[in-house]
Amino acid sequence: MTRGLYLDTVIADDCTIGARAIVFPGVRIGHGSHVAPGAVVLRDVAPNSTVVGNPAQVQHDMFDRSAT
């Protein structure tokens, strides 16, 4: 028996997904992103960002100019 939920999950190039990370159906992970080990990804991940936690939240945006 299945839930009948069939959505495309997209993982772009140069992404890193840590061990035991869970990526839900229909989520898009942007180019160059990092998903920390054990993270639960429920929403789309922007390109060049790092997500951690349960639920996954953006910890670091690699090209954030305001952090300087």
Tab-separated table of N, CA, C and O in Angstrom:
chain	number	residue	atom	x	y	z
A	1	MET	N	0.843	-1.168	0.000
A	1	MET	CA	0.000	0.000	0.000
A	1	MET	C	0.895	1.241	0.000
A	1	MET	O	1.823	1.348	0.776
A	2	THR	N	0.615	2.174	-0.905
A	2	THR	CA	1.363	3.424	-0.974
A	2	THR	C	0.427	4.589	-0.717
A	2	THR	O	-0.791	4.452	-0.804
A	3	ARG	N	1.028	5.734	-0.419
A	3	ARG	CA	0.232	6.924	-0.138
A	3	ARG	C	-0.270	7.590	-1.405
A	3	ARG	O	-1.125	8.451	-1.349
A	4	GLY	N	0.281	7.227	-2.553
A	4	GLY	CA	-0.122	7.842	-3.800
A	4	GLY	C	0.486	9.220	-4.004
A	4	GLY	O	-0.042	10.027	-4.745
A	5	LEU	N	1.609	9.504	-3.346
A	5	LEU	CA	2.274	10.791	-3.473
A	5	LEU	C	3.510	10.602	-4.335
A	5	LEU	O	4.472	9.969	-3.922
A	6	TYR	N	3.454	11.123	-5.549
A	6	TYR	CA	4.564	10.982	-6.480
A	6	TYR	C	4.979	12.362	-6.957
A	6	TYR	O	4.328	12.956	-7.804
A	7	LEU	N	6.043	12.883	-6.392
A	7	LEU	CA	6.542	14.200	-6.754
A	7	LEU	C	8.015	14.090	-7.127
A	7	LEU	O	8.736	13.260	-6.586
A	8	ASP	N	8.445	14.949	-8.030
A	8	ASP	CA	9.841	14.936	-8.452
A	8	ASP	C	10.713	15.674	-7.444
A	8	ASP	O	10.446	16.816	-7.101
A	9	THR	N	11.740	15.009	-6.976
A	9	THR	CA	12.735	15.622	-6.113
A	9	THR	C	13.945	15.932	-6.979
A	9	THR	O	14.438	15.067	-7.682
A	10	VAL	N	14.416	17.189	-6.924
A	10	VAL	CA	15.518	17.620	-7.779
A	10	VAL	C	16.718	17.969	-6.907
A	10	VAL	O	16.616	18.781	-5.996
A	11	ILE	N	17.844	17.324	-7.193
A	11	ILE	CA	19.094	17.633	-6.513
A	11	ILE	C	20.063	18.127	-7.586
A	11	ILE	O	20.457	17.370	-8.466
A	12	ALA	N	20.416	19.403	-7.520
A	12	ALA	CA	21.249	20.033	-8.545
A	12	ALA	C	22.704	19.577	-8.429
A	12	ALA	O	23.074	18.833	-7.516
A	13	ASP	N	23.520	20.068	-9.339
A	13	ASP	CA	24.942	19.713	-9.366
A	13	ASP	C	25.689	20.294	-8.168
A	13	ASP	O	25.297	21.310	-7.612
A	14	ASP	N	26.784	19.646	-7.812
A	14	ASP	CA	27.707	20.090	-6.766
A	14	ASP	C	27.064	20.210	-5.389
A	14	ASP	O	27.460	21.056	-4.592
A	15	CYS	N	26.072	19.401	-5.099
A	15	CYS	CA	25.439	19.396	-3.776
A	15	CYS	C	26.080	18.328	-2.902
A	15	CYS	O	26.568	17.316	-3.391
A	16	THR	N	26.060	18.586	-1.605
A	16	THR	CA	26.543	17.617	-0.640
A	16	THR	C	25.408	17.301	0.322
A	16	THR	O	24.839	18.215	0.910
A	17	ILE	N	25.097	16.011	0.460
A	17	ILE	CA	24.031	15.592	1.368
A	17	ILE	C	24.660	14.683	2.402
A	17	ILE	O	25.254	13.656	2.073
A	18	GLY	N	24.537	15.078	3.677
A	18	GLY	CA	25.151	14.338	4.770
A	18	GLY	C	24.450	13.023	5.061
A	18	GLY	O	23.319	12.774	4.620
A	19	ALA	N	25.127	12.193	5.843
A	19	ALA	CA	24.601	10.887	6.223
A	19	ALA	C	23.308	11.036	7.018
A	19	ALA	O	23.159	11.944	7.832
A	20	ARG	N	22.378	10.157	6.773
A	20	ARG	CA	21.080	10.089	7.456
A	20	ARG	C	20.230	11.336	7.297
A	20	ARG	O	19.321	11.577	8.073
A	21	ALA	N	20.536	12.153	6.295
A	21	ALA	CA	19.671	13.292	5.980
A	21	ALA	C	18.441	12.761	5.256
A	21	ALA	O	18.518	11.800	4.490
A	22	ILE	N	17.305	13.367	5.519
A	22	ILE	CA	16.044	12.955	4.902
A	22	ILE	C	15.563	14.101	4.019
A	22	ILE	O	15.388	15.219	4.491
A	23	VAL	N	15.346	13.810	2.745
A	23	VAL	CA	14.849	14.793	1.791
A	23	VAL	C	13.451	14.340	1.373
A	23	VAL	O	13.287	13.266	0.798
A	24	PHE	N	12.443	15.152	1.661
A	24	PHE	CA	11.061	14.798	1.370
A	24	PHE	C	10.764	14.906	-0.121
A	24	PHE	O	11.474	15.609	-0.854
A	25	PRO	N	9.708	14.235	-0.579
A	25	PRO	CA	9.331	14.291	-1.999
A	25	PRO	C	8.974	15.702	-2.429
A	25	PRO	O	8.368	16.457	-1.682
A	26	GLY	N	9.369	16.065	-3.652
A	26	GLY	CA	9.025	17.351	-4.227
A	26	GLY	C	9.953	18.484	-3.864
A	26	GLY	O	9.747	19.612	-4.302
A	27	VAL	N	10.998	18.229	-3.096
A	27	VAL	CA	11.928	19.268	-2.664
A	27	VAL	C	12.995	19.473	-3.728
A	27	VAL	O	13.459	18.524	-4.352
A	28	ARG	N	13.390	20.734	-3.918
A	28	ARG	CA	14.474	21.072	-4.841
A	28	ARG	C	15.662	21.567	-4.026
A	28	ARG	O	15.516	22.461	-3.203
A	29	ILE	N	16.821	20.984	-4.271
A	29	ILE	CA	18.048	21.395	-3.594
A	29	ILE	C	18.913	22.097	-4.632
A	29	ILE	O	19.298	21.506	-5.637
A	30	GLY	N	19.201	23.376	-4.376
A	30	GLY	CA	19.889	24.235	-5.337
A	30	GLY	C	21.356	23.881	-5.531
A	30	GLY	O	21.980	23.191	-4.724
A	31	HIS	N	21.903	24.409	-6.599
A	31	HIS	CA	23.290	24.175	-7.007
A	31	HIS	C	24.269	24.571	-5.899
A	31	HIS	O	24.188	25.661	-5.341
A	32	GLY	N	25.190	23.691	-5.569
A	32	GLY	CA	26.247	23.986	-4.613
A	32	GLY	C	25.818	24.015	-3.159
A	32	GLY	O	26.555	24.508	-2.316
A	33	SER	N	24.651	23.506	-2.842
A	33	SER	CA	24.154	23.534	-1.468
A	33	SER	C	24.712	22.379	-0.652
A	33	SER	O	25.141	21.364	-1.192
A	34	HIS	N	24.676	22.562	0.669
A	34	HIS	CA	25.110	21.527	1.591
A	34	HIS	C	23.972	21.221	2.550
A	34	HIS	O	23.407	22.133	3.152
A	35	VAL	N	23.659	19.930	2.698
A	35	VAL	CA	22.662	19.482	3.665
A	35	VAL	C	23.423	18.740	4.755
A	35	VAL	O	24.128	17.772	4.486
A	36	ALA	N	23.294	19.211	5.980
A	36	ALA	CA	24.052	18.645	7.096
A	36	ALA	C	23.571	17.224	7.419
A	36	ALA	O	22.435	16.855	7.122
A	37	PRO	N	24.440	16.430	8.038
A	37	PRO	CA	24.037	15.080	8.440
A	37	PRO	C	22.853	15.120	9.401
A	37	PRO	O	22.822	15.928	10.329
A	38	GLY	N	21.861	14.292	9.151
A	38	GLY	CA	20.691	14.193	10.016
A	38	GLY	C	19.640	15.260	9.782
A	38	GLY	O	18.625	15.278	10.465
A	39	ALA	N	19.842	16.148	8.820
A	39	ALA	CA	18.865	17.203	8.553
A	39	ALA	C	17.616	16.606	7.908
A	39	ALA	O	17.686	15.630	7.165
A	40	VAL	N	16.474	17.204	8.205
A	40	VAL	CA	15.208	16.796	7.607
A	40	VAL	C	14.738	17.951	6.728
A	40	VAL	O	14.281	18.976	7.223
A	41	VAL	N	14.852	17.774	5.411
A	41	VAL	CA	14.573	18.846	4.456
A	41	VAL	C	13.120	18.746	4.005
A	41	VAL	O	12.737	17.815	3.308
A	42	LEU	N	12.316	19.743	4.420
A	42	LEU	CA	10.900	19.776	4.089
A	42	LEU	C	10.581	20.779	2.991
A	42	LEU	O	9.562	20.660	2.321
A	43	ARG	N	11.454	21.801	2.833
A	43	ARG	CA	11.231	22.875	1.867
A	43	ARG	C	12.428	22.997	0.934
A	43	ARG	O	13.489	22.471	1.214
A	44	ASP	N	12.235	23.738	-0.147
A	44	ASP	CA	13.307	23.946	-1.115
A	44	ASP	C	14.517	24.620	-0.475
A	44	ASP	O	14.370	25.438	0.433
A	45	VAL	N	15.695	24.265	-0.972
A	45	VAL	CA	16.951	24.835	-0.475
A	45	VAL	C	17.516	25.739	-1.566
A	45	VAL	O	17.670	25.311	-2.712
A	46	ALA	N	17.817	26.981	-1.204
A	46	ALA	CA	18.359	27.942	-2.168
A	46	ALA	C	19.769	27.538	-2.594
A	46	ALA	O	20.483	26.870	-1.841
A	47	PRO	N	20.185	27.949	-3.790
A	47	PRO	CA	21.548	27.638	-4.239
A	47	PRO	C	22.600	28.226	-3.301
A	47	PRO	O	22.402	29.293	-2.715
A	48	ASN	N	23.709	27.521	-3.165
A	48	ASN	CA	24.872	27.957	-2.386
A	48	ASN	C	24.559	28.263	-0.929
A	48	ASN	O	25.032	29.244	-0.373
A	49	SER	N	23.759	27.421	-0.307
A	49	SER	CA	23.448	27.619	1.101
A	49	SER	C	23.659	26.313	1.862
A	49	SER	O	23.757	25.239	1.279
A	50	THR	N	23.728	26.425	3.182
A	50	THR	CA	23.903	25.274	4.057
A	50	THR	C	22.683	25.179	4.955
A	50	THR	O	22.290	26.171	5.573
A	51	VAL	N	22.063	23.989	5.025
A	51	VAL	CA	20.909	23.789	5.892
A	51	VAL	C	21.218	22.739	6.944
A	51	VAL	O	21.919	21.768	6.680
A	52	VAL	N	20.705	22.967	8.153
A	52	VAL	CA	20.920	22.045	9.266
A	52	VAL	C	19.638	21.935	10.071
A	52	VAL	O	18.799	22.831	10.052
A	53	GLY	N	19.496	20.832	10.803
A	53	GLY	CA	18.431	20.705	11.789
A	53	GLY	C	17.202	19.953	11.337
A	53	GLY	O	17.111	19.438	10.234
A	54	ASN	N	16.250	19.880	12.269
A	54	ASN	CA	14.974	19.216	12.046
A	54	ASN	C	13.869	20.130	12.556
A	54	ASN	O	13.721	20.266	13.762
A	55	PRO	N	13.138	20.787	11.681
A	55	PRO	CA	13.253	20.829	10.225
A	55	PRO	C	14.458	21.674	9.795
A	55	PRO	O	14.917	22.527	10.543
A	56	ALA	N	14.942	21.400	8.603
A	56	ALA	CA	16.159	22.064	8.118
A	56	ALA	C	15.937	23.560	7.966
A	56	ALA	O	14.922	24.001	7.441
A	57	GLN	N	16.902	24.334	8.463
A	57	GLN	CA	16.878	25.786	8.333
A	57	GLN	C	18.219	26.244	7.786
A	57	GLN	O	19.242	25.622	8.046
A	58	VAL	N	18.197	27.358	7.057
A	58	VAL	CA	19.432	27.875	6.464
A	58	VAL	C	20.332	28.395	7.572
A	58	VAL	O	19.940	29.242	8.365
A	59	GLN	N	21.529	27.844	7.629
A	59	GLN	CA	22.505	28.282	8.615
A	59	GLN	C	23.462	29.295	8.004
A	59	GLN	O	23.891	30.228	8.662
A	60	HIS	N	23.777	29.095	6.731
A	60	HIS	CA	24.817	29.911	6.103
A	60	HIS	C	24.528	30.019	4.622
A	60	HIS	O	24.271	29.030	3.960
A	61	ASP	N	24.571	31.255	4.113
A	61	ASP	CA	24.469	31.500	2.680
A	61	ASP	C	25.862	31.873	2.205
A	61	ASP	O	26.427	32.871	2.647
A	62	MET	N	26.456	31.066	1.345
A	62	MET	CA	27.859	31.233	0.975
A	62	MET	C	28.170	32.535	0.258
A	62	MET	O	29.295	33.005	0.292
A	63	PHE	N	27.180	33.136	-0.377
A	63	PHE	CA	27.412	34.380	-1.105
A	63	PHE	C	26.631	35.538	-0.522
A	63	PHE	O	26.307	36.497	-1.211
A	64	ASP	N	26.344	35.491	0.765
A	64	ASP	CA	25.630	36.577	1.436
A	64	ASP	C	26.600	37.742	1.643
A	64	ASP	O	27.536	37.659	2.408
A	65	ARG	N	26.367	38.852	0.950
A	65	ARG	CA	27.270	40.003	1.004
A	65	ARG	C	27.085	40.803	2.290
A	65	ARG	O	27.941	41.588	2.656
A	66	SER	N	25.977	40.664	2.984
A	66	SER	CA	25.727	41.459	4.194
A	66	SER	C	26.502	40.929	5.406
A	66	SER	O	26.548	41.582	6.430
A	67	ALA	N	27.116	39.766	5.301
A	67	ALA	CA	27.819	39.158	6.421
A	67	ALA	C	29.235	39.705	6.586
A	67	ALA	O	29.944	39.315	7.486
A	68	THR	N	29.649	40.604	5.716
A	68	THR	CA	31.020	41.120	5.794
A	68	THR	C	31.166	42.244	6.773
A	68	THR	O	30.315	42.884	7.209
